[in-house]
Short mmCIF file of C-alpha atoms in Angstrom, two decimals:
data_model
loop_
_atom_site.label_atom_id
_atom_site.label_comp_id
_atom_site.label_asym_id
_atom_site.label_seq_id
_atom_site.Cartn_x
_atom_site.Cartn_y
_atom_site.Cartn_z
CA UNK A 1 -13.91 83.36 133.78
CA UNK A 2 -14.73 81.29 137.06
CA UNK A 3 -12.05 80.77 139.54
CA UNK A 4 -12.91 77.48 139.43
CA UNK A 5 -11.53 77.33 135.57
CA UNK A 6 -8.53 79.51 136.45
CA UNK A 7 -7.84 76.39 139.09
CA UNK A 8 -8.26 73.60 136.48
CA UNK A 9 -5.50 76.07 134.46
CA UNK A 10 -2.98 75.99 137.05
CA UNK A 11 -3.17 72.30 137.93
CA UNK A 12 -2.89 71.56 134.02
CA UNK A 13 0.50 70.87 132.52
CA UNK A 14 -0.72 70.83 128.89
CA UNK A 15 -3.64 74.01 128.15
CA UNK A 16 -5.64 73.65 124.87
CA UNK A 17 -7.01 76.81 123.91
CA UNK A 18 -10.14 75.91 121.46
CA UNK A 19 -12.33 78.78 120.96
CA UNK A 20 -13.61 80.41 118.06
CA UNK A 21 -11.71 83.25 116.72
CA UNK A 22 -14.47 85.86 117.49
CA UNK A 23 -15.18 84.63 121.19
CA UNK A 24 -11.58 84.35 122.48
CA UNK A 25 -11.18 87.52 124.22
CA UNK A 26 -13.86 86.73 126.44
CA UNK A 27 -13.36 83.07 126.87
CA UNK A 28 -9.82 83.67 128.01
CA UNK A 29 -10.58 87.24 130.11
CA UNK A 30 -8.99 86.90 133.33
CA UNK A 31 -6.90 83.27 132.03
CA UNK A 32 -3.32 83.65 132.87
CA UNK A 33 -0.74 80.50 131.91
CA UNK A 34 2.66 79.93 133.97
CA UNK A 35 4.95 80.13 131.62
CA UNK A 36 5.46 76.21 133.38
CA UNK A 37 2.49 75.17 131.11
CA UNK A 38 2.64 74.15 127.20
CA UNK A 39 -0.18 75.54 125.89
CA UNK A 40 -1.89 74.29 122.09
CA UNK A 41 -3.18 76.65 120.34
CA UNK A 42 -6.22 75.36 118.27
CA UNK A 43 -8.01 78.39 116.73
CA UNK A 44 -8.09 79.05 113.45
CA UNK A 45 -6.93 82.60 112.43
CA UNK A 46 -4.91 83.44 116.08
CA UNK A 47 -0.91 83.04 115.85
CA UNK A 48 1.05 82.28 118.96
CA UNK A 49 2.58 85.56 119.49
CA UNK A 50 -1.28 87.16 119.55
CA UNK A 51 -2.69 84.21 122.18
CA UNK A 52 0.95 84.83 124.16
CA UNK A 53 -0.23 88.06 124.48
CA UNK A 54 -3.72 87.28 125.60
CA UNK A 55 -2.78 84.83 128.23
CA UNK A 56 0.37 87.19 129.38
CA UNK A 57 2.67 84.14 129.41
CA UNK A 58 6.09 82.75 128.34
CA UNK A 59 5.02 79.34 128.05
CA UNK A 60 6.08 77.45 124.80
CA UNK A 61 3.07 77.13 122.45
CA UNK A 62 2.09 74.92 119.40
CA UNK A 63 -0.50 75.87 116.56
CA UNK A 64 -2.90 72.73 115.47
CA UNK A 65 -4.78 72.09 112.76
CA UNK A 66 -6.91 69.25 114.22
CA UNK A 67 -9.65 67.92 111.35
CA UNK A 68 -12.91 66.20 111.89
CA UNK A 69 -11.64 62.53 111.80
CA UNK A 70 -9.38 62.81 114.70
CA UNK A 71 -11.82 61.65 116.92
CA UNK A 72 -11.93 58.33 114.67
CA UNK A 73 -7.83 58.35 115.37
CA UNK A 74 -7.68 58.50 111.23
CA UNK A 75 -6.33 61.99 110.64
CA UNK A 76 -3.02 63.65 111.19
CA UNK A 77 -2.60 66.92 112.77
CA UNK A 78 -0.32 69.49 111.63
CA UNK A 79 1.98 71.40 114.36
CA UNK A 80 3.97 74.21 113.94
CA UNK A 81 6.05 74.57 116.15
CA UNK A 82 7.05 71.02 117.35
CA UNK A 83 6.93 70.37 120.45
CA UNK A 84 7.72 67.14 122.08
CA UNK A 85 4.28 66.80 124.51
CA UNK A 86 1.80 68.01 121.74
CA UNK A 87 3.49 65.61 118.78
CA UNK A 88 2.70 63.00 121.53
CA UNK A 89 -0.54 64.09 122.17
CA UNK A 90 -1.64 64.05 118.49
CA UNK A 91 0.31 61.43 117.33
CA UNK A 92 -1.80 59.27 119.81
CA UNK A 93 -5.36 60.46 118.55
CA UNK A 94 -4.01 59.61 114.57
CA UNK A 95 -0.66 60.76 114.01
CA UNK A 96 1.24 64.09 113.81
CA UNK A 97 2.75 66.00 111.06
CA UNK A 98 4.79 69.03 112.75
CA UNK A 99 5.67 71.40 110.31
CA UNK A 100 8.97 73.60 109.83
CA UNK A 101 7.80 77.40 109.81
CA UNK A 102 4.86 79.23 110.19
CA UNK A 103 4.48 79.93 106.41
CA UNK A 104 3.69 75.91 105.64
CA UNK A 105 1.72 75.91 108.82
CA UNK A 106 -0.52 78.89 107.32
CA UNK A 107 -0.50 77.04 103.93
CA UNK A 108 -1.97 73.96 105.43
CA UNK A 109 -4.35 75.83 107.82
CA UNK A 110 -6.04 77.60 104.57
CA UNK A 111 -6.01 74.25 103.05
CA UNK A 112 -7.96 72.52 105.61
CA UNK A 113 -10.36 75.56 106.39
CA UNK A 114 -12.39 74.41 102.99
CA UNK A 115 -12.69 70.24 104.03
CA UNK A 116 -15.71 72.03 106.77
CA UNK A 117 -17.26 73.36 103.31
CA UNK A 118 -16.74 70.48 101.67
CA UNK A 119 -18.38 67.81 104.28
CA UNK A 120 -21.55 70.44 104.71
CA UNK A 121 -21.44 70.27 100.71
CA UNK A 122 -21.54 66.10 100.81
CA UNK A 123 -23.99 66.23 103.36
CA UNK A 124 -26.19 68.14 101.78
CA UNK A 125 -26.21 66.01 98.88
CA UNK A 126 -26.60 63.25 100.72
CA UNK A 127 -29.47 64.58 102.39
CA UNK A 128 -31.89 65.38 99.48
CA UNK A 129 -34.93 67.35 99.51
CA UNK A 130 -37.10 67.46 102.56
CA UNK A 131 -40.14 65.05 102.02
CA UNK A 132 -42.16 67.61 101.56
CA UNK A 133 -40.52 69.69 98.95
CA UNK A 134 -41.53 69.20 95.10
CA UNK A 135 -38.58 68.00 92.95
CA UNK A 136 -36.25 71.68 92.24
CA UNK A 137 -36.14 71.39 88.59
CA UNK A 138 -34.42 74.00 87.82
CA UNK A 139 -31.20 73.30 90.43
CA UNK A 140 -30.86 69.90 89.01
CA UNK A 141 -30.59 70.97 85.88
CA UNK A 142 -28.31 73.80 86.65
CA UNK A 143 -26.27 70.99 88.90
CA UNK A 144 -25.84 68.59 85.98
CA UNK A 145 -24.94 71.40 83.42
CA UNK A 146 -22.18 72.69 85.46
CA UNK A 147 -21.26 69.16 85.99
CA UNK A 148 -20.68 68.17 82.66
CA UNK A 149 -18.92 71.44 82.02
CA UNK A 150 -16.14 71.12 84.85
CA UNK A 151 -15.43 67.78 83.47
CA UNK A 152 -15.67 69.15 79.41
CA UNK A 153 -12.13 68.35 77.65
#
């Protein structure tokens, strides 16, 4: 990391950590957080007592599950644990749902990992075949047999 990021850190009174999963150890090399700072953890997959460790700080931190729509201000973001600066924060870009222990938080994190796979599915039907493509035959009619079998009495 750049000094010049370590600066932005330390003149920060709220740090959001959003990184993937795989590329946080060397995003965050070299990022240290006074414990001063409330830090929001955003990654999927990294509790708080692993990214306290990584940042070598005391500093209260919230998980957050923020979803695609937030940037519309039309979803709600769950938050374990509350905290009085992040409920703000998210209940200002479309509301905020703070849970009560980790164990709901990790049940609503799992549940919101598949909505990704389900948009890429929608937009993929959406999309259709490329213009140039013949018509897949065989798909559709694999699509509309499974169809009318998930929704078979």
């Amino acid at each position: 990391m750049c000094a010049d990021n370590q600066e932005v850190v330390d003149r920060s009174e709220l740090v959001i950590i959003a990184v993937r999963r795989q590329d946080r150890h060397d995003a965050l090399a070299g990022v240290r957080v006074d414990d001063d700072k409330t830090v929001v953890n955003m990654m999927a997959g990294v509790g708080n007592d692993d990214l306290r460790q990584t940042l070598a700080t005391d500093a209260p931190l919230a998980h957050a599950i923020p979803l695609p729509a937030i940037h519309e201000r039309r979803s709600v973001t769950v938050v374990y644990p509350s905290h009085p600066e992040v409920n703000s924060l998210f209940g200002r870009l479309g509301g905020v749902l703070p849970v009560a222990d980790e164990d709901a938080f990790n049940v609503f994190s799992t549940l919101t990992g598949t909505l990704t796979t389900h948009y890429w599915y929608l937009a993929t039907l959406t999309r259709g075949p490329p213009a140039t493509a013949s018509p897949p035959k065989t798909r559709t009619a694999t699509f509309a047999a499974s169809s009318r079998a998930s929704v078979a009495p």
